[in-house]
């Protein structure tokens, strides 16, 4: 029979809050000062990628077993994708994790980049990069739409055993989506949600 101390030990060993290895990912929301004005750096995914080619995202990617934690993964991915030296990256704080439709999590971290002069993109992953002033984003609220997600029990789901089964067959949920426009760029999806979380924190 398990004791409370054994349960505590198992959860501590799992370190579920600090290290998520599997399909989970981590990203940096990079702040940069340009001409005394605060900007956010974004990157455009390579057109050669199979997943979301040409879409706008933050530096980041999958958390690997070799990463000490989610923050380390976000920093590593940023150095690999943009060629920014780790010494030029200063993590300020963790932002709220984002739950994805695939039932995984993305762990965002707010960071300051001290210099962008030596950016050298990894062409295999990144097509280009750009920045947007924070003041512009705060003064231009996003367009808001909704994505319909239909819940349909899959193979092996014992729908006949649960109460109120009709409420779970073909049920439709609406997920809000936010669209930020800047010049010819459209920022939306998970990146848009992370960005909105951050900007909402700056509002009075």
mmCIF file with all atom_site columns, C-alpha atoms in Angstrom:
data_model
loop_
_atom_site.group_PDB
_atom_site.id
_atom_site.type_symbol
_atom_site.label_atom_id
_atom_site.label_alt_id
_atom_site.label_comp_id
_atom_site.label_asym_id
_atom_site.label_entity_id
_atom_site.label_seq_id
_atom_site.pdbx_PDB_ins_code
_atom_site.Cartn_x
_atom_site.Cartn_y
_atom_site.Cartn_z
_atom_site.occupancy
_atom_site.B_iso_or_equiv
_atom_site.pdbx_formal_charge
_atom_site.auth_seq_id
_atom_site.auth_comp_id
_atom_site.auth_asym_id
_atom_site.auth_atom_id
_atom_site.pdbx_PDB_model_num
ATOM 1   C CA . UNK A 1 1   ? 0.000   0.000  0.000   1.00 0.00 ? 1   UNK A CA 1
ATOM 2   C CA . UNK A 1 2   ? 1.345   3.412  -0.974  1.00 0.00 ? 2   UNK A CA 1
ATOM 3   C CA . UNK A 1 3   ? 2.126   5.960  1.707   1.00 0.00 ? 3   UNK A CA 1
ATOM 4   C CA . UNK A 1 4   ? 1.876   9.724  1.346   1.00 0.00 ? 4   UNK A CA 1
ATOM 5   C CA . UNK A 1 5   ? 5.690   9.968  1.532   1.00 0.00 ? 5   UNK A CA 1
ATOM 6   C CA . UNK A 1 6   ? 6.058   7.524  -1.361  1.00 0.00 ? 6   UNK A CA 1
ATOM 7   C CA . UNK A 1 7   ? 3.614   9.549  -3.438  1.00 0.00 ? 7   UNK A CA 1
ATOM 8   C CA . UNK A 1 8   ? 5.533   12.757 -2.665  1.00 0.00 ? 8   UNK A CA 1
ATOM 9   C CA . UNK A 1 9   ? 8.790   11.073 -3.683  1.00 0.00 ? 9   UNK A CA 1
ATOM 10  C CA . UNK A 1 10  ? 7.331   9.866  -6.984  1.00 0.00 ? 10  UNK A CA 1
ATOM 11  C CA . UNK A 1 11  ? 5.984   13.304 -7.870  1.00 0.00 ? 11  UNK A CA 1
ATOM 12  C CA . UNK A 1 12  ? 9.240   14.999 -6.911  1.00 0.00 ? 12  UNK A CA 1
ATOM 13  C CA . UNK A 1 13  ? 11.189  12.565 -9.085  1.00 0.00 ? 13  UNK A CA 1
ATOM 14  C CA . UNK A 1 14  ? 8.858   13.203 -12.009 1.00 0.00 ? 14  UNK A CA 1
ATOM 15  C CA . UNK A 1 15  ? 9.410   16.971 -11.655 1.00 0.00 ? 15  UNK A CA 1
ATOM 16  C CA . UNK A 1 16  ? 6.342   17.527 -13.785 1.00 0.00 ? 16  UNK A CA 1
ATOM 17  C CA . UNK A 1 17  ? 6.405   21.297 -13.490 1.00 0.00 ? 17  UNK A CA 1
ATOM 18  C CA . UNK A 1 18  ? 9.998   21.823 -14.544 1.00 0.00 ? 18  UNK A CA 1
ATOM 19  C CA . UNK A 1 19  ? 10.821  19.122 -17.053 1.00 0.00 ? 19  UNK A CA 1
ATOM 20  C CA . UNK A 1 20  ? 8.319   17.954 -19.646 1.00 0.00 ? 20  UNK A CA 1
ATOM 21  C CA . UNK A 1 21  ? 9.891   15.433 -21.999 1.00 0.00 ? 21  UNK A CA 1
ATOM 22  C CA . UNK A 1 22  ? 7.805   13.914 -24.780 1.00 0.00 ? 22  UNK A CA 1
ATOM 23  C CA . UNK A 1 23  ? 5.850   15.967 -27.246 1.00 0.00 ? 23  UNK A CA 1
ATOM 24  C CA . UNK A 1 24  ? 5.954   19.073 -25.054 1.00 0.00 ? 24  UNK A CA 1
ATOM 25  C CA . UNK A 1 25  ? 7.783   22.141 -26.304 1.00 0.00 ? 25  UNK A CA 1
ATOM 26  C CA . UNK A 1 26  ? 9.267   25.362 -24.983 1.00 0.00 ? 26  UNK A CA 1
ATOM 27  C CA . UNK A 1 27  ? 9.593   28.775 -26.627 1.00 0.00 ? 27  UNK A CA 1
ATOM 28  C CA . UNK A 1 28  ? 11.140  32.158 -25.916 1.00 0.00 ? 28  UNK A CA 1
ATOM 29  C CA . UNK A 1 29  ? 9.237   35.403 -26.269 1.00 0.00 ? 29  UNK A CA 1
ATOM 30  C CA . UNK A 1 30  ? 12.259  37.611 -26.992 1.00 0.00 ? 30  UNK A CA 1
ATOM 31  C CA . UNK A 1 31  ? 12.314  41.304 -26.079 1.00 0.00 ? 31  UNK A CA 1
ATOM 32  C CA . UNK A 1 32  ? 14.833  43.540 -27.832 1.00 0.00 ? 32  UNK A CA 1
ATOM 33  C CA . UNK A 1 33  ? 15.540  47.257 -27.467 1.00 0.00 ? 33  UNK A CA 1
ATOM 34  C CA . UNK A 1 34  ? 15.899  48.974 -30.858 1.00 0.00 ? 34  UNK A CA 1
ATOM 35  C CA . UNK A 1 35  ? 16.483  52.740 -30.958 1.00 0.00 ? 35  UNK A CA 1
ATOM 36  C CA . UNK A 1 36  ? 15.380  52.967 -27.318 1.00 0.00 ? 36  UNK A CA 1
ATOM 37  C CA . UNK A 1 37  ? 12.062  51.261 -28.113 1.00 0.00 ? 37  UNK A CA 1
ATOM 38  C CA . UNK A 1 38  ? 11.080  47.807 -26.921 1.00 0.00 ? 38  UNK A CA 1
ATOM 39  C CA . UNK A 1 39  ? 10.369  45.247 -29.661 1.00 0.00 ? 39  UNK A CA 1
ATOM 40  C CA . UNK A 1 40  ? 9.353   41.591 -29.803 1.00 0.00 ? 40  UNK A CA 1
ATOM 41  C CA . UNK A 1 41  ? 11.256  39.292 -32.136 1.00 0.00 ? 41  UNK A CA 1
ATOM 42  C CA . UNK A 1 42  ? 9.397   36.795 -34.326 1.00 0.00 ? 42  UNK A CA 1
ATOM 43  C CA . UNK A 1 43  ? 10.616  34.301 -36.885 1.00 0.00 ? 43  UNK A CA 1
ATOM 44  C CA . UNK A 1 44  ? 9.080   32.852 -40.046 1.00 0.00 ? 44  UNK A CA 1
ATOM 45  C CA . UNK A 1 45  ? 9.282   29.091 -40.318 1.00 0.00 ? 45  UNK A CA 1
ATOM 46  C CA . UNK A 1 46  ? 11.190  27.651 -43.270 1.00 0.00 ? 46  UNK A CA 1
ATOM 47  C CA . UNK A 1 47  ? 9.076   26.887 -46.319 1.00 0.00 ? 47  UNK A CA 1
ATOM 48  C CA . UNK A 1 48  ? 10.806  23.491 -46.507 1.00 0.00 ? 48  UNK A CA 1
ATOM 49  C CA . UNK A 1 49  ? 9.354   22.310 -43.184 1.00 0.00 ? 49  UNK A CA 1
ATOM 50  C CA . UNK A 1 50  ? 6.515   19.791 -43.238 1.00 0.00 ? 50  UNK A CA 1
ATOM 51  C CA . UNK A 1 51  ? 4.742   21.321 -40.230 1.00 0.00 ? 51  UNK A CA 1
ATOM 52  C CA . UNK A 1 52  ? 3.409   24.899 -40.539 1.00 0.00 ? 52  UNK A CA 1
ATOM 53  C CA . UNK A 1 53  ? 5.805   26.066 -43.288 1.00 0.00 ? 53  UNK A CA 1
ATOM 54  C CA . UNK A 1 54  ? 5.922   29.838 -43.650 1.00 0.00 ? 54  UNK A CA 1
ATOM 55  C CA . UNK A 1 55  ? 4.002   30.519 -40.441 1.00 0.00 ? 55  UNK A CA 1
ATOM 56  C CA . UNK A 1 56  ? 5.164   32.970 -37.791 1.00 0.00 ? 56  UNK A CA 1
ATOM 57  C CA . UNK A 1 57  ? 6.367   31.696 -34.433 1.00 0.00 ? 57  UNK A CA 1
ATOM 58  C CA . UNK A 1 58  ? 8.666   32.362 -31.518 1.00 0.00 ? 58  UNK A CA 1
ATOM 59  C CA . UNK A 1 59  ? 12.062  30.647 -31.272 1.00 0.00 ? 59  UNK A CA 1
ATOM 60  C CA . UNK A 1 60  ? 11.615  27.257 -29.668 1.00 0.00 ? 60  UNK A CA 1
ATOM 61  C CA . UNK A 1 61  ? 10.875  23.603 -30.156 1.00 0.00 ? 61  UNK A CA 1
ATOM 62  C CA . UNK A 1 62  ? 10.561  20.180 -28.589 1.00 0.00 ? 62  UNK A CA 1
ATOM 63  C CA . UNK A 1 63  ? 11.969  19.539 -25.124 1.00 0.00 ? 63  UNK A CA 1
ATOM 64  C CA . UNK A 1 64  ? 14.652  16.878 -25.451 1.00 0.00 ? 64  UNK A CA 1
ATOM 65  C CA . UNK A 1 65  ? 15.704  14.377 -22.765 1.00 0.00 ? 65  UNK A CA 1
ATOM 66  C CA . UNK A 1 66  ? 19.116  16.052 -22.690 1.00 0.00 ? 66  UNK A CA 1
ATOM 67  C CA . UNK A 1 67  ? 17.591  19.408 -21.685 1.00 0.00 ? 67  UNK A CA 1
ATOM 68  C CA . UNK A 1 68  ? 17.811  20.198 -17.974 1.00 0.00 ? 68  UNK A CA 1
ATOM 69  C CA . UNK A 1 69  ? 14.332  21.718 -18.035 1.00 0.00 ? 69  UNK A CA 1
ATOM 70  C CA . UNK A 1 70  ? 11.878  23.590 -20.257 1.00 0.00 ? 70  UNK A CA 1
ATOM 71  C CA . UNK A 1 71  ? 13.776  26.866 -19.889 1.00 0.00 ? 71  UNK A CA 1
ATOM 72  C CA . UNK A 1 72  ? 16.999  25.217 -21.025 1.00 0.00 ? 72  UNK A CA 1
ATOM 73  C CA . UNK A 1 73  ? 15.180  23.783 -24.048 1.00 0.00 ? 73  UNK A CA 1
ATOM 74  C CA . UNK A 1 74  ? 13.835  27.205 -25.051 1.00 0.00 ? 74  UNK A CA 1
ATOM 75  C CA . UNK A 1 75  ? 17.290  28.776 -24.808 1.00 0.00 ? 75  UNK A CA 1
ATOM 76  C CA . UNK A 1 76  ? 18.911  25.921 -26.749 1.00 0.00 ? 76  UNK A CA 1
ATOM 77  C CA . UNK A 1 77  ? 16.350  26.149 -29.538 1.00 0.00 ? 77  UNK A CA 1
ATOM 78  C CA . UNK A 1 78  ? 16.833  29.901 -29.814 1.00 0.00 ? 78  UNK A CA 1
ATOM 79  C CA . UNK A 1 79  ? 20.598  29.523 -30.176 1.00 0.00 ? 79  UNK A CA 1
ATOM 80  C CA . UNK A 1 80  ? 20.147  26.779 -32.780 1.00 0.00 ? 80  UNK A CA 1
ATOM 81  C CA . UNK A 1 81  ? 17.538  28.597 -34.858 1.00 0.00 ? 81  UNK A CA 1
ATOM 82  C CA . UNK A 1 82  ? 18.837  32.170 -34.750 1.00 0.00 ? 82  UNK A CA 1
ATOM 83  C CA . UNK A 1 83  ? 22.497  31.703 -33.920 1.00 0.00 ? 83  UNK A CA 1
ATOM 84  C CA . UNK A 1 84  ? 22.177  33.999 -30.890 1.00 0.00 ? 84  UNK A CA 1
ATOM 85  C CA . UNK A 1 85  ? 24.828  33.319 -28.281 1.00 0.00 ? 85  UNK A CA 1
ATOM 86  C CA . UNK A 1 86  ? 23.468  31.989 -25.003 1.00 0.00 ? 86  UNK A CA 1
ATOM 87  C CA . UNK A 1 87  ? 25.298  34.774 -23.163 1.00 0.00 ? 87  UNK A CA 1
ATOM 88  C CA . UNK A 1 88  ? 23.067  37.296 -24.994 1.00 0.00 ? 88  UNK A CA 1
ATOM 89  C CA . UNK A 1 89  ? 19.865  35.653 -23.688 1.00 0.00 ? 89  UNK A CA 1
ATOM 90  C CA . UNK A 1 90  ? 18.501  36.585 -20.255 1.00 0.00 ? 90  UNK A CA 1
ATOM 91  C CA . UNK A 1 91  ? 15.306  34.824 -19.190 1.00 0.00 ? 91  UNK A CA 1
ATOM 92  C CA . UNK A 1 92  ? 13.039  37.164 -17.227 1.00 0.00 ? 92  UNK A CA 1
ATOM 93  C CA . UNK A 1 93  ? 10.143  34.922 -16.232 1.00 0.00 ? 93  UNK A CA 1
ATOM 94  C CA . UNK A 1 94  ? 8.025   31.947 -17.177 1.00 0.00 ? 94  UNK A CA 1
ATOM 95  C CA . UNK A 1 95  ? 4.718   32.750 -18.867 1.00 0.00 ? 95  UNK A CA 1
ATOM 96  C CA . UNK A 1 96  ? 1.533   30.654 -18.496 1.00 0.00 ? 96  UNK A CA 1
ATOM 97  C CA . UNK A 1 97  ? 1.815   27.279 -20.280 1.00 0.00 ? 97  UNK A CA 1
ATOM 98  C CA . UNK A 1 98  ? -0.395  26.872 -23.342 1.00 0.00 ? 98  UNK A CA 1
ATOM 99  C CA . UNK A 1 99  ? -2.441  23.716 -23.864 1.00 0.00 ? 99  UNK A CA 1
ATOM 100 C CA . UNK A 1 100 ? -2.528  22.522 -27.460 1.00 0.00 ? 100 UNK A CA 1
ATOM 101 C CA . UNK A 1 101 ? -5.327  20.614 -29.247 1.00 0.00 ? 101 UNK A CA 1
ATOM 102 C CA . UNK A 1 102 ? -2.976  17.600 -29.318 1.00 0.00 ? 102 UNK A CA 1
ATOM 103 C CA . UNK A 1 103 ? -3.204  17.507 -25.490 1.00 0.00 ? 103 UNK A CA 1
ATOM 104 C CA . UNK A 1 104 ? 0.386   18.633 -25.040 1.00 0.00 ? 104 UNK A CA 1
ATOM 105 C CA . UNK A 1 105 ? 1.808   21.796 -23.510 1.00 0.00 ? 105 UNK A CA 1
ATOM 106 C CA . UNK A 1 106 ? 4.021   24.609 -24.700 1.00 0.00 ? 106 UNK A CA 1
ATOM 107 C CA . UNK A 1 107 ? 6.069   26.341 -21.997 1.00 0.00 ? 107 UNK A CA 1
ATOM 108 C CA . UNK A 1 108 ? 6.816   29.993 -22.905 1.00 0.00 ? 108 UNK A CA 1
ATOM 109 C CA . UNK A 1 109 ? 9.526   32.108 -21.305 1.00 0.00 ? 109 UNK A CA 1
ATOM 110 C CA . UNK A 1 110 ? 9.916   35.858 -21.495 1.00 0.00 ? 110 UNK A CA 1
ATOM 111 C CA . UNK A 1 111 ? 13.511  36.751 -22.298 1.00 0.00 ? 111 UNK A CA 1
ATOM 112 C CA . UNK A 1 112 ? 15.645  39.761 -23.107 1.00 0.00 ? 112 UNK A CA 1
ATOM 113 C CA . UNK A 1 113 ? 18.046  39.574 -26.046 1.00 0.00 ? 113 UNK A CA 1
ATOM 114 C CA . UNK A 1 114 ? 20.943  41.947 -25.540 1.00 0.00 ? 114 UNK A CA 1
ATOM 115 C CA . UNK A 1 115 ? 22.100  41.993 -29.164 1.00 0.00 ? 115 UNK A CA 1
ATOM 116 C CA . UNK A 1 116 ? 20.734  40.980 -32.555 1.00 0.00 ? 116 UNK A CA 1
ATOM 117 C CA . UNK A 1 117 ? 23.767  42.086 -34.562 1.00 0.00 ? 117 UNK A CA 1
ATOM 118 C CA . UNK A 1 118 ? 25.094  38.547 -34.875 1.00 0.00 ? 118 UNK A CA 1
ATOM 119 C CA . UNK A 1 119 ? 21.847  36.765 -35.762 1.00 0.00 ? 119 UNK A CA 1
ATOM 120 C CA . UNK A 1 120 ? 22.572  33.971 -38.233 1.00 0.00 ? 120 UNK A CA 1
ATOM 121 C CA . UNK A 1 121 ? 19.443  31.974 -39.034 1.00 0.00 ? 121 UNK A CA 1
ATOM 122 C CA . UNK A 1 122 ? 19.383  28.223 -39.519 1.00 0.00 ? 122 UNK A CA 1
ATOM 123 C CA . UNK A 1 123 ? 17.982  27.975 -43.059 1.00 0.00 ? 123 UNK A CA 1
ATOM 124 C CA . UNK A 1 124 ? 16.668  24.463 -42.431 1.00 0.00 ? 124 UNK A CA 1
ATOM 125 C CA . UNK A 1 125 ? 14.247  25.792 -39.807 1.00 0.00 ? 125 UNK A CA 1
ATOM 126 C CA . UNK A 1 126 ? 13.932  29.545 -40.260 1.00 0.00 ? 126 UNK A CA 1
ATOM 127 C CA . UNK A 1 127 ? 13.113  31.536 -43.387 1.00 0.00 ? 127 UNK A CA 1
ATOM 128 C CA . UNK A 1 128 ? 13.494  35.020 -41.889 1.00 0.00 ? 128 UNK A CA 1
ATOM 129 C CA . UNK A 1 129 ? 12.943  37.108 -38.762 1.00 0.00 ? 129 UNK A CA 1
ATOM 130 C CA . UNK A 1 130 ? 11.455  40.489 -37.904 1.00 0.00 ? 130 UNK A CA 1
ATOM 131 C CA . UNK A 1 131 ? 10.458  42.597 -34.901 1.00 0.00 ? 131 UNK A CA 1
ATOM 132 C CA . UNK A 1 132 ? 7.340   44.506 -33.880 1.00 0.00 ? 132 UNK A CA 1
ATOM 133 C CA . UNK A 1 133 ? 7.308   47.370 -31.340 1.00 0.00 ? 133 UNK A CA 1
ATOM 134 C CA . UNK A 1 134 ? 5.503   46.436 -28.128 1.00 0.00 ? 134 UNK A CA 1
ATOM 135 C CA . UNK A 1 135 ? 3.761   49.818 -28.173 1.00 0.00 ? 135 UNK A CA 1
ATOM 136 C CA . UNK A 1 136 ? 2.275   49.010 -31.586 1.00 0.00 ? 136 UNK A CA 1
ATOM 137 C CA . UNK A 1 137 ? 0.907   45.674 -30.393 1.00 0.00 ? 137 UNK A CA 1
ATOM 138 C CA . UNK A 1 138 ? -0.609  47.272 -27.288 1.00 0.00 ? 138 UNK A CA 1
ATOM 139 C CA . UNK A 1 139 ? -2.349  49.932 -29.365 1.00 0.00 ? 139 UNK A CA 1
ATOM 140 C CA . UNK A 1 140 ? -3.633  47.517 -32.043 1.00 0.00 ? 140 UNK A CA 1
ATOM 141 C CA . UNK A 1 141 ? -5.861  44.852 -30.448 1.00 0.00 ? 141 UNK A CA 1
ATOM 142 C CA . UNK A 1 142 ? -6.077  41.574 -32.359 1.00 0.00 ? 142 UNK A CA 1
ATOM 143 C CA . UNK A 1 143 ? -8.955  40.409 -34.467 1.00 0.00 ? 143 UNK A CA 1
ATOM 144 C CA . UNK A 1 144 ? -10.741 37.572 -32.711 1.00 0.00 ? 144 UNK A CA 1
ATOM 145 C CA . UNK A 1 145 ? -12.332 34.501 -34.263 1.00 0.00 ? 145 UNK A CA 1
ATOM 146 C CA . UNK A 1 146 ? -13.270 31.026 -33.108 1.00 0.00 ? 146 UNK A CA 1
ATOM 147 C CA . UNK A 1 147 ? -12.151 27.569 -34.148 1.00 0.00 ? 147 UNK A CA 1
ATOM 148 C CA . UNK A 1 148 ? -14.775 24.830 -33.827 1.00 0.00 ? 148 UNK A CA 1
ATOM 149 C CA . UNK A 1 149 ? -13.451 21.586 -32.353 1.00 0.00 ? 149 UNK A CA 1
ATOM 150 C CA . UNK A 1 150 ? -15.696 18.528 -32.547 1.00 0.00 ? 150 UNK A CA 1
ATOM 151 C CA . UNK A 1 151 ? -15.337 15.859 -29.870 1.00 0.00 ? 151 UNK A CA 1
ATOM 152 C CA . UNK A 1 152 ? -16.061 12.355 -31.150 1.00 0.00 ? 152 UNK A CA 1
ATOM 153 C CA . UNK A 1 153 ? -15.359 9.254  -29.026 1.00 0.00 ? 153 UNK A CA 1
ATOM 154 C CA . UNK A 1 154 ? -12.651 7.123  -30.628 1.00 0.00 ? 154 UNK A CA 1
ATOM 155 C CA . UNK A 1 155 ? -12.069 3.399  -30.859 1.00 0.00 ? 155 UNK A CA 1
ATOM 156 C CA . UNK A 1 156 ? -12.332 1.645  -27.505 1.00 0.00 ? 156 UNK A CA 1
ATOM 157 C CA . UNK A 1 157 ? -14.127 4.539  -25.811 1.00 0.00 ? 157 UNK A CA 1
ATOM 158 C CA . UNK A 1 158 ? -16.895 2.950  -23.640 1.00 0.00 ? 158 UNK A CA 1
ATOM 159 C CA . UNK A 1 159 ? -19.537 5.549  -24.485 1.00 0.00 ? 159 UNK A CA 1
ATOM 160 C CA . UNK A 1 160 ? -22.312 3.153  -23.486 1.00 0.00 ? 160 UNK A CA 1
ATOM 161 C CA . UNK A 1 161 ? -21.032 3.038  -19.902 1.00 0.00 ? 161 UNK A CA 1
ATOM 162 C CA . UNK A 1 162 ? -21.152 6.741  -19.097 1.00 0.00 ? 162 UNK A CA 1
ATOM 163 C CA . UNK A 1 163 ? -24.059 8.872  -17.990 1.00 0.00 ? 163 UNK A CA 1
ATOM 164 C CA . UNK A 1 164 ? -25.463 11.500 -20.335 1.00 0.00 ? 164 UNK A CA 1
ATOM 165 C CA . UNK A 1 165 ? -23.720 9.929  -23.297 1.00 0.00 ? 165 UNK A CA 1
ATOM 166 C CA . UNK A 1 166 ? -25.553 12.135 -25.806 1.00 0.00 ? 166 UNK A CA 1
ATOM 167 C CA . UNK A 1 167 ? -23.716 15.175 -24.448 1.00 0.00 ? 167 UNK A CA 1
ATOM 168 C CA . UNK A 1 168 ? -20.351 13.714 -25.500 1.00 0.00 ? 168 UNK A CA 1
ATOM 169 C CA . UNK A 1 169 ? -21.078 12.451 -29.002 1.00 0.00 ? 169 UNK A CA 1
ATOM 170 C CA . UNK A 1 170 ? -20.410 15.085 -31.641 1.00 0.00 ? 170 UNK A CA 1
ATOM 171 C CA . UNK A 1 171 ? -20.014 17.821 -29.059 1.00 0.00 ? 171 UNK A CA 1
ATOM 172 C CA . UNK A 1 172 ? -18.549 21.067 -30.433 1.00 0.00 ? 172 UNK A CA 1
ATOM 173 C CA . UNK A 1 173 ? -16.234 23.338 -28.468 1.00 0.00 ? 173 UNK A CA 1
ATOM 174 C CA . UNK A 1 174 ? -15.184 26.803 -29.576 1.00 0.00 ? 174 UNK A CA 1
ATOM 175 C CA . UNK A 1 175 ? -11.570 27.860 -29.138 1.00 0.00 ? 175 UNK A CA 1
ATOM 176 C CA . UNK A 1 176 ? -10.783 31.585 -29.432 1.00 0.00 ? 176 UNK A CA 1
ATOM 177 C CA . UNK A 1 177 ? -8.110  32.551 -31.957 1.00 0.00 ? 177 UNK A CA 1
ATOM 178 C CA . UNK A 1 178 ? -6.327  35.897 -32.036 1.00 0.00 ? 178 UNK A CA 1
ATOM 179 C CA . UNK A 1 179 ? -4.955  37.534 -35.181 1.00 0.00 ? 179 UNK A CA 1
ATOM 180 C CA . UNK A 1 180 ? -2.342  40.296 -34.982 1.00 0.00 ? 180 UNK A CA 1
ATOM 181 C CA . UNK A 1 181 ? -1.594  42.124 -38.240 1.00 0.00 ? 181 UNK A CA 1
ATOM 182 C CA . UNK A 1 182 ? 1.622   44.020 -38.850 1.00 0.00 ? 182 UNK A CA 1
ATOM 183 C CA . UNK A 1 183 ? 2.604   45.071 -42.366 1.00 0.00 ? 183 UNK A CA 1
ATOM 184 C CA . UNK A 1 184 ? 2.273   41.835 -44.372 1.00 0.00 ? 184 UNK A CA 1
ATOM 185 C CA . UNK A 1 185 ? 2.572   39.567 -41.334 1.00 0.00 ? 185 UNK A CA 1
ATOM 186 C CA . UNK A 1 186 ? -0.260  37.688 -39.647 1.00 0.00 ? 186 UNK A CA 1
ATOM 187 C CA . UNK A 1 187 ? 0.450   36.293 -36.178 1.00 0.00 ? 187 UNK A CA 1
ATOM 188 C CA . UNK A 1 188 ? -2.085  33.801 -34.900 1.00 0.00 ? 188 UNK A CA 1
ATOM 189 C CA . UNK A 1 189 ? -2.508  30.276 -33.497 1.00 0.00 ? 189 UNK A CA 1
ATOM 190 C CA . UNK A 1 190 ? -0.433  29.262 -30.488 1.00 0.00 ? 190 UNK A CA 1
ATOM 191 C CA . UNK A 1 191 ? 1.936   32.171 -31.081 1.00 0.00 ? 191 UNK A CA 1
ATOM 192 C CA . UNK A 1 192 ? -1.006  34.557 -31.055 1.00 0.00 ? 192 UNK A CA 1
ATOM 193 C CA . UNK A 1 193 ? -2.304  33.071 -27.798 1.00 0.00 ? 193 UNK A CA 1
ATOM 194 C CA . UNK A 1 194 ? 1.093   33.342 -26.088 1.00 0.00 ? 194 UNK A CA 1
ATOM 195 C CA . UNK A 1 195 ? 1.478   36.901 -27.353 1.00 0.00 ? 195 UNK A CA 1
ATOM 196 C CA . UNK A 1 196 ? -1.969  37.893 -26.074 1.00 0.00 ? 196 UNK A CA 1
ATOM 197 C CA . UNK A 1 197 ? -1.266  36.390 -22.636 1.00 0.00 ? 197 UNK A CA 1
ATOM 198 C CA . UNK A 1 198 ? 1.872   38.511 -22.415 1.00 0.00 ? 198 UNK A CA 1
ATOM 199 C CA . UNK A 1 199 ? 0.277   41.730 -23.674 1.00 0.00 ? 199 UNK A CA 1
ATOM 200 C CA . UNK A 1 200 ? -2.669  41.286 -21.308 1.00 0.00 ? 200 UNK A CA 1
ATOM 201 C CA . UNK A 1 201 ? -0.183  41.182 -18.419 1.00 0.00 ? 201 UNK A CA 1
ATOM 202 C CA . UNK A 1 202 ? 1.068   44.641 -19.437 1.00 0.00 ? 202 UNK A CA 1
ATOM 203 C CA . UNK A 1 203 ? -2.369  46.262 -19.364 1.00 0.00 ? 203 UNK A CA 1
ATOM 204 C CA . UNK A 1 204 ? -3.283  48.322 -16.281 1.00 0.00 ? 204 UNK A CA 1
#
